[in-house]
PDB file of C-alpha atoms in Angstrom:
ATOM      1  CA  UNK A 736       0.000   0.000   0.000  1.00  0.00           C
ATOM      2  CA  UNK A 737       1.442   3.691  -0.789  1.00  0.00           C
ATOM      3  CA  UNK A 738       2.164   5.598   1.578  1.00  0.00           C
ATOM      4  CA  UNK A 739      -0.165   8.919   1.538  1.00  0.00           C
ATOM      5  CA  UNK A 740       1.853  12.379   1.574  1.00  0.00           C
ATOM      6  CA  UNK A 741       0.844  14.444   4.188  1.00  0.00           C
ATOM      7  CA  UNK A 742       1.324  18.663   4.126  1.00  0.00           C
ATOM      8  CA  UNK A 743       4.300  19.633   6.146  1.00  0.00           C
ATOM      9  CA  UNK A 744       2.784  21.195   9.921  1.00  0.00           C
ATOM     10  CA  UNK A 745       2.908  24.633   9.525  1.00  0.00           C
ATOM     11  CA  UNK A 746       3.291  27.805  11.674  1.00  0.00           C
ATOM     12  CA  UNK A 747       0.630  30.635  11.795  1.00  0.00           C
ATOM     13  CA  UNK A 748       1.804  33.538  13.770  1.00  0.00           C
ATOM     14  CA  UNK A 749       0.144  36.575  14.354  1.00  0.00           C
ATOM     15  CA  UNK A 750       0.679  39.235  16.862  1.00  0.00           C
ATOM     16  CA  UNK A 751       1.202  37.599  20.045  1.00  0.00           C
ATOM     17  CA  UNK A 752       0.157  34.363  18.831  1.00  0.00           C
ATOM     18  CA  UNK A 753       1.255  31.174  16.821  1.00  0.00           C
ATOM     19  CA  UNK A 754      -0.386  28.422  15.923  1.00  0.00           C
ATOM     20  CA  UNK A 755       1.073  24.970  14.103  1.00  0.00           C
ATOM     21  CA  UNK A 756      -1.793  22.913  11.999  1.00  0.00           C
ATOM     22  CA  UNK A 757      -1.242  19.574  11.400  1.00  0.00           C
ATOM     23  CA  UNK A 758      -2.339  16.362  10.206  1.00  0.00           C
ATOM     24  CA  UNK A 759      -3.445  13.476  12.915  1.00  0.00           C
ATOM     25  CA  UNK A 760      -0.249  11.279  13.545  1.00  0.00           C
ATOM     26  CA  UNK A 761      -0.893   7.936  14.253  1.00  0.00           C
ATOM     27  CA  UNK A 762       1.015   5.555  17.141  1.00  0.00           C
ATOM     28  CA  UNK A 763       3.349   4.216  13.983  1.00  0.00           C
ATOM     29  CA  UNK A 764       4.185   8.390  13.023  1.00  0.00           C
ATOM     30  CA  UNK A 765       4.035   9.219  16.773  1.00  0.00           C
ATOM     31  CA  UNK A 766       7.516   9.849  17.117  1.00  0.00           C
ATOM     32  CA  UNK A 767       8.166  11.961  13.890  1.00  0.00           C
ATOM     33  CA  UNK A 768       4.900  14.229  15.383  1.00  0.00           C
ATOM     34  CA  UNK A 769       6.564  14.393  19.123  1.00  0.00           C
ATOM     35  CA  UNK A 770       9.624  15.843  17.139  1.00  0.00           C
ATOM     36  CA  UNK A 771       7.808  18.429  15.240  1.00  0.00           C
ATOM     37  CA  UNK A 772       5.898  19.885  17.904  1.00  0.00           C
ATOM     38  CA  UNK A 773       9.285  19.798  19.917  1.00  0.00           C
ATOM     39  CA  UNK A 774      10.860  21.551  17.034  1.00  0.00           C
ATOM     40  CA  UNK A 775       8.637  24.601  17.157  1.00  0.00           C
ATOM     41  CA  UNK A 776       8.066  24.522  20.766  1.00  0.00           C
ATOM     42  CA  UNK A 777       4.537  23.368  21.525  1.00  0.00           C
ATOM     43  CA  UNK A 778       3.591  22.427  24.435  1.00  0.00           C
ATOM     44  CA  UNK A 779      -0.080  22.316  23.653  1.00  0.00           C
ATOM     45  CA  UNK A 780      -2.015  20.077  21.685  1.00  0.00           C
ATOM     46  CA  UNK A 781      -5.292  20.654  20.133  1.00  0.00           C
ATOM     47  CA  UNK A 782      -7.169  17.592  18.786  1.00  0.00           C
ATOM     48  CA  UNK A 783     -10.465  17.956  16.795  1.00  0.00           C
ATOM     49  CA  UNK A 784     -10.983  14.500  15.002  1.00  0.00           C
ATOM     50  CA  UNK A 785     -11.820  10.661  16.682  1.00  0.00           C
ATOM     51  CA  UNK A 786      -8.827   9.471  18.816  1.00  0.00           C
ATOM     52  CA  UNK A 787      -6.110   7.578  16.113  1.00  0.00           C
ATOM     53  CA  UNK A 788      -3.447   7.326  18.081  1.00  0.00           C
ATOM     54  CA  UNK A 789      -2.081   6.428  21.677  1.00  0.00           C
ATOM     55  CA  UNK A 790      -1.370   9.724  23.433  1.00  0.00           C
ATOM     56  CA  UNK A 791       1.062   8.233  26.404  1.00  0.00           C
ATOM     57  CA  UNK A 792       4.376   9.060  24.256  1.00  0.00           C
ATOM     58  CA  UNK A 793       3.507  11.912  24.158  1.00  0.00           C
ATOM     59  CA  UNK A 794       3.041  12.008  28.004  1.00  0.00           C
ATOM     60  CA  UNK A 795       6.205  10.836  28.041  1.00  0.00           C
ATOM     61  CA  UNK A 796       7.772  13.621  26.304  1.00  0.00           C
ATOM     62  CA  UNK A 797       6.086  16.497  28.379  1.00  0.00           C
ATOM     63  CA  UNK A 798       3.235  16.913  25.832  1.00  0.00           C
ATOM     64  CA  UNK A 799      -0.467  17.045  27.552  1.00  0.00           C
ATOM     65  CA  UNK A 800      -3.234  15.314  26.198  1.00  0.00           C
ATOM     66  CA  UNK A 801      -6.472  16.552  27.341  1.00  0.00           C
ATOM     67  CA  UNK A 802     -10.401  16.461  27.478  1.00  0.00           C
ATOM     68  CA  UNK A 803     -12.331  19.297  27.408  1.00  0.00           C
ATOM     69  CA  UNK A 804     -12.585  19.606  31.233  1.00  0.00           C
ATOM     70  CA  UNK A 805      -9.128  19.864  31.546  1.00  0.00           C
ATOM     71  CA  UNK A 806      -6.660  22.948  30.592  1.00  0.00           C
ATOM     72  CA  UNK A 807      -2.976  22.838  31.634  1.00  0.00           C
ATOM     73  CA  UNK A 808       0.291  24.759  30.963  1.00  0.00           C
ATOM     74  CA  UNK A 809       0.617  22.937  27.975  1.00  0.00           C
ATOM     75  CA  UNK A 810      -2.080  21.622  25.580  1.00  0.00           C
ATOM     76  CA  UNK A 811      -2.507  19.532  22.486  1.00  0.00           C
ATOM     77  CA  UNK A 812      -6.214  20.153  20.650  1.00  0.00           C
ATOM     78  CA  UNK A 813      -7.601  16.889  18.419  1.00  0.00           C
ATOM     79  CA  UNK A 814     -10.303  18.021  16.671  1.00  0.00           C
ATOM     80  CA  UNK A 815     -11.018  14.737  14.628  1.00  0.00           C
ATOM     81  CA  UNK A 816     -11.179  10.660  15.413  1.00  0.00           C
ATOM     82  CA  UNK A 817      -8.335   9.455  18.125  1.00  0.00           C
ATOM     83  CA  UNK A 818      -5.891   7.721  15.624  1.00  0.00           C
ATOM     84  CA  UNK A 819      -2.544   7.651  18.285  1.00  0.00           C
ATOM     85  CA  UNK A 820      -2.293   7.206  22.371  1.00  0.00           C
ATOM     86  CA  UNK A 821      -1.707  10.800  23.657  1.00  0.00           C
ATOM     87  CA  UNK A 822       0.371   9.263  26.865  1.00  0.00           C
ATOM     88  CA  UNK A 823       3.528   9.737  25.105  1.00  0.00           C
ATOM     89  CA  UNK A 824       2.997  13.360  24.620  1.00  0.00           C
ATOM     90  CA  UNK A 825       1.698  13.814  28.167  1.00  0.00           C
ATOM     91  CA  UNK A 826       5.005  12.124  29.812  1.00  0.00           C
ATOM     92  CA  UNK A 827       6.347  14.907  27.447  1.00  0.00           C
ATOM     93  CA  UNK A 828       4.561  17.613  29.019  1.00  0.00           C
ATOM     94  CA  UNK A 829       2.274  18.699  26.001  1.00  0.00           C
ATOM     95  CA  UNK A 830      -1.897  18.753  26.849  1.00  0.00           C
ATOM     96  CA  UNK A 831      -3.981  17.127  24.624  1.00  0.00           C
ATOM     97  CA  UNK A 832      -7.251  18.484  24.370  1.00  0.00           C
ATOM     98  CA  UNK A 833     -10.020  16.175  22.423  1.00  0.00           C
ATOM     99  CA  UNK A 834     -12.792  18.231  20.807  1.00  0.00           C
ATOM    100  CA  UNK A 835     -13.766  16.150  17.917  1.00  0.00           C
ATOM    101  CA  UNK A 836     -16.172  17.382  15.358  1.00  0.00           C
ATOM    102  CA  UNK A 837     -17.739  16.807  12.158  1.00  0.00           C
ATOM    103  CA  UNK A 838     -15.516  16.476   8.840  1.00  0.00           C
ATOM    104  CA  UNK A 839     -16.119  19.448   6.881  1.00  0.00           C
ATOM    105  CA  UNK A 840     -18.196  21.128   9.538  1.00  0.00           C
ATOM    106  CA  UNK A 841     -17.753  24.443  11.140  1.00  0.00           C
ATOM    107  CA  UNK A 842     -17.127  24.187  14.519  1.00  0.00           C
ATOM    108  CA  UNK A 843     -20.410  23.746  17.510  1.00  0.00           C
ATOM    109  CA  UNK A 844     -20.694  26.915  19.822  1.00  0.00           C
ATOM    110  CA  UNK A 845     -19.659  24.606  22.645  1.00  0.00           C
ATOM    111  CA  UNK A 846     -16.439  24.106  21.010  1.00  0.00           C
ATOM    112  CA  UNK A 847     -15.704  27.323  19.788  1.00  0.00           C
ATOM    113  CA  UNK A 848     -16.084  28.993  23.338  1.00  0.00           C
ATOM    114  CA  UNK A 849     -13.761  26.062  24.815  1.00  0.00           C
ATOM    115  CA  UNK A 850     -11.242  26.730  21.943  1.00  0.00           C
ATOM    116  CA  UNK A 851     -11.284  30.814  22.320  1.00  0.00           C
ATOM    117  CA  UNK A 852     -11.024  30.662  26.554  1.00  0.00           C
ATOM    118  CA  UNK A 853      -8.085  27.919  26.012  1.00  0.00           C
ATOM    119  CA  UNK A 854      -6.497  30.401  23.901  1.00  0.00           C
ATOM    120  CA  UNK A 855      -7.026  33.773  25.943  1.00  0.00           C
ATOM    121  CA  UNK A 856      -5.696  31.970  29.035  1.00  0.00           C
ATOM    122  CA  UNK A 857      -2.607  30.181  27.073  1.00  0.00           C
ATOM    123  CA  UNK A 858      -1.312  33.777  25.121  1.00  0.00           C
ATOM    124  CA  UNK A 859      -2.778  36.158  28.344  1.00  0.00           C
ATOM    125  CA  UNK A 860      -0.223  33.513  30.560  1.00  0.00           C
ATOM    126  CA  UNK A 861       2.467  32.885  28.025  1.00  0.00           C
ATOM    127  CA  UNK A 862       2.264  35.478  25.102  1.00  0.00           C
ATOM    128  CA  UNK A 863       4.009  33.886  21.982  1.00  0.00           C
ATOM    129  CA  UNK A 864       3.590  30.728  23.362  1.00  0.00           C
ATOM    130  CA  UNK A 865       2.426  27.923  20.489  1.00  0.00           C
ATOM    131  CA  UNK A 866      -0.736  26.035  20.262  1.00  0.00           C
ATOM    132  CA  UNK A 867      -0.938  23.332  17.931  1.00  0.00           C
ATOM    133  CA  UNK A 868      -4.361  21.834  16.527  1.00  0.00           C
ATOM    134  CA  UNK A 869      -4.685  19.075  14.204  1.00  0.00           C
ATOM    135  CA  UNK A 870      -7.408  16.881  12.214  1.00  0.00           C
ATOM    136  CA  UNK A 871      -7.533  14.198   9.494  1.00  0.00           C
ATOM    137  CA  UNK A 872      -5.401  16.156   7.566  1.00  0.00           C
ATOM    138  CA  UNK A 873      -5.258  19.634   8.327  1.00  0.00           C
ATOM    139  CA  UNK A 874      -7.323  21.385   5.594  1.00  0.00           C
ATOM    140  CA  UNK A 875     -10.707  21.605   6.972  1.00  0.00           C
ATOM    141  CA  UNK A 876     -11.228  21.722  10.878  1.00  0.00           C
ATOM    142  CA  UNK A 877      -7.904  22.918  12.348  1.00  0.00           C
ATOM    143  CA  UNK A 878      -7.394  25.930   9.859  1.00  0.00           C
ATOM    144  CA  UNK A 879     -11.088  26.923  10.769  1.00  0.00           C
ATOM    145  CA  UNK A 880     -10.367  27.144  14.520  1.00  0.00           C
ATOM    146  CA  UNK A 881      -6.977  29.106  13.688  1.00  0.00           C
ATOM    147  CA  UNK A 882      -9.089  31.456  11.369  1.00  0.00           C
ATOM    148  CA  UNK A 883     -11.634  32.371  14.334  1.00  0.00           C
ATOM    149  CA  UNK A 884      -8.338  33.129  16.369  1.00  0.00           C
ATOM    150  CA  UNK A 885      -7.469  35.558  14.120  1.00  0.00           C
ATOM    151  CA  UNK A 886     -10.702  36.988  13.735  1.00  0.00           C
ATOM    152  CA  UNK A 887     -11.246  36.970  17.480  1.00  0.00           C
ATOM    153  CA  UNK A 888      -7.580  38.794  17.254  1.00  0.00           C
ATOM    154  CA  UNK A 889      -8.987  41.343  14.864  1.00  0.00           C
ATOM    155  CA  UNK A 890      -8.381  40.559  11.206  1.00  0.00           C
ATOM    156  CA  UNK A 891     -10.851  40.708   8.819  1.00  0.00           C
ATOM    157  CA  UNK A 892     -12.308  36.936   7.900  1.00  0.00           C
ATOM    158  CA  UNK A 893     -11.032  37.620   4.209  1.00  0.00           C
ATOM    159  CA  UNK A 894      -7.161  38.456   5.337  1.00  0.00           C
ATOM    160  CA  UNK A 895      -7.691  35.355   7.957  1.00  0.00           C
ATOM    161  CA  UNK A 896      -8.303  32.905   5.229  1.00  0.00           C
ATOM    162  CA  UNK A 897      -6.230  34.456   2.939  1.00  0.00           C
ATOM    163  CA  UNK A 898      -3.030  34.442   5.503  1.00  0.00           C
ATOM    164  CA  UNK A 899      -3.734  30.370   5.995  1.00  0.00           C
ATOM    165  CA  UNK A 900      -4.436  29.519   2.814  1.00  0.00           C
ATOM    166  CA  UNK A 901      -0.898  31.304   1.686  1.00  0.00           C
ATOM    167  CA  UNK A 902       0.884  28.409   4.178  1.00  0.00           C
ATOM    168  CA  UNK A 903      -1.529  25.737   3.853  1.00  0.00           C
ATOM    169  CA  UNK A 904      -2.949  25.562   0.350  1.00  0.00           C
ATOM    170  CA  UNK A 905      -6.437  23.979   0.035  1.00  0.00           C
ATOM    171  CA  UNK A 906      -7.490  25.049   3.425  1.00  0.00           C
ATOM    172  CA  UNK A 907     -10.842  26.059   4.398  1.00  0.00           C
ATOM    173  CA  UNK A 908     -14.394  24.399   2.282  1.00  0.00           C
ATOM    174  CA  UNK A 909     -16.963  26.301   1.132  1.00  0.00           C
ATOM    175  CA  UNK A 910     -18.882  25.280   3.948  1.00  0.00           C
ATOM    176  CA  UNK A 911     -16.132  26.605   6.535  1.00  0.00           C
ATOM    177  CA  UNK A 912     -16.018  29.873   4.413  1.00  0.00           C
ATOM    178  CA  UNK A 913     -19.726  30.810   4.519  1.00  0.00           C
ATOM    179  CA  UNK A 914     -19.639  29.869   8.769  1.00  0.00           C
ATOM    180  CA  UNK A 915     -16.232  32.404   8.693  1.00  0.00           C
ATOM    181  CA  UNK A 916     -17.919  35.011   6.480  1.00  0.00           C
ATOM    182  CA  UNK A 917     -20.728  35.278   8.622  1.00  0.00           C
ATOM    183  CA  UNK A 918     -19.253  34.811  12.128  1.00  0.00           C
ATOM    184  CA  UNK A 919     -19.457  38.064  14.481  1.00  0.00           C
ATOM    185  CA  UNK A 920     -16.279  38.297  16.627  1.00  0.00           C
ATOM    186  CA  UNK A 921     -16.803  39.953  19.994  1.00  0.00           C
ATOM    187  CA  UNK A 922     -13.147  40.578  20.055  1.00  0.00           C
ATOM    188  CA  UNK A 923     -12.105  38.124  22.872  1.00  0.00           C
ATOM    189  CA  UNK A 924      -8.448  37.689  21.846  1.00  0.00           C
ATOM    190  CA  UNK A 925      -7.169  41.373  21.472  1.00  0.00           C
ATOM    191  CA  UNK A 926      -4.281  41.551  24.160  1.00  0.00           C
ATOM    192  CA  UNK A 927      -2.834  44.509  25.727  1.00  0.00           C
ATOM    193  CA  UNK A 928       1.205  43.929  24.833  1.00  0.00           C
ATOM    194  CA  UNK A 929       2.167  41.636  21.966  1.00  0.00           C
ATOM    195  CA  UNK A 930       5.556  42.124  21.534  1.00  0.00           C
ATOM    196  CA  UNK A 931       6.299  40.533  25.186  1.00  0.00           C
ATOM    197  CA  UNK A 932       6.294  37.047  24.805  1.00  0.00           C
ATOM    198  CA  UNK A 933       8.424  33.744  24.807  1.00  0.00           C
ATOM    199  CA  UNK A 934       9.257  31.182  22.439  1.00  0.00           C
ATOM    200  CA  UNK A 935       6.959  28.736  22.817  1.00  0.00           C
ATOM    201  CA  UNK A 936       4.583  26.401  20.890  1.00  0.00           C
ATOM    202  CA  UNK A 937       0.819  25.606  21.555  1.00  0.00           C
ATOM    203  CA  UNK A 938      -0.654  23.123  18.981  1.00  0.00           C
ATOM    204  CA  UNK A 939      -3.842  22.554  17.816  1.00  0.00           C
TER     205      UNK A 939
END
């Protein structure tokens, strides 16, 4: 069987905040994802697919795997299916965080007030600090919640899409576009001094 290529993670910074979107590793790829987040310094993992892979290496490593109810110093979002054990990244120190959602779908309400306090009390705590988020593949639900970041953050939707599709071609559906263009930020993620921060990595 081929093996299927896979964008390259990629970092989204903006003002005091950076992002890395990803594809979902799985326990056989674990090791190659542990690396990447470790080379641009996340600490936080955001997952927003089904569970696909064992999360204890990443235990192992410092990285924190988390659900919902939980939000620590560093965090790891899944935002589709578990495909890998998280403990590996949580003996890591990097939070995983597992807010799963529909394929193709904008995000639920639920999820997108979760996602927006994570991130105030992350960059308000750490400024510069790195979140990453990941699902299937990194095109549909991942970019989405990093567009609402930047929204929150105060670009217009059109620059937000525009500034992830320049790194990660193919980004964003139609679907994802229409929920963007209409979404009303309330401005939750403007902070105060963005040029004080550290370098570190939250993923999503």
């Amino acid at each position: 069987m081929a093996r299927m290529n896979r964008p390259a993670p990629v970092e989204v910074c903006y003002k005091n905040m950076r992002f890395l979107i990803t594809h979902n590793p799985t326990n056989a790829t674990l090791s190659t994802f542990i690396e990447d987040l470790k080379k641009y310094g996340a600490t936080t993992v955001v997952r927003v697919c089904e569970v696909t892979y064992d999360k204890t290496p990443l235990e192992k490593d410092g990285i924190t795997v988390m659900d919902l109810k939980k939000y620590g110093a560093t965090t790891v979002v899944r935002v589709c299916e578990v495909t890998y054990d998280k403990t590996p990244l949580e003996k890591d120190g990097i939070t995983v965080m597992d807010w799963p959602f529909d394929d193709g779908a904008p995000p639920p309400s639920k999820i997108v007030e979760d996602w927006l306090n994570l991130l105030k009390t992350k960059f308000c705590e750490d400024p510069g600090c790195c979140v990453a988020v990941h699902c299937v593949a990194g095109l549909g639900r991942a970019p989405v919640l990093v567009a609402l970041a930047l929204i929150e953050s105060g670009m217009k939707y059109e620059d937000a899409i525009q500034f992830i599709r320049q790194k990660r071609r193919g980004a964003i559906n139609s679907k994802q576009l229409m929920y963007l263009e209409k979404y009303r930020p309330k401005q939750r993620l403007r902070f105060k001094d963005p040029h004080n921060h550290k370098n570190k990595c939250c993923i999503m």
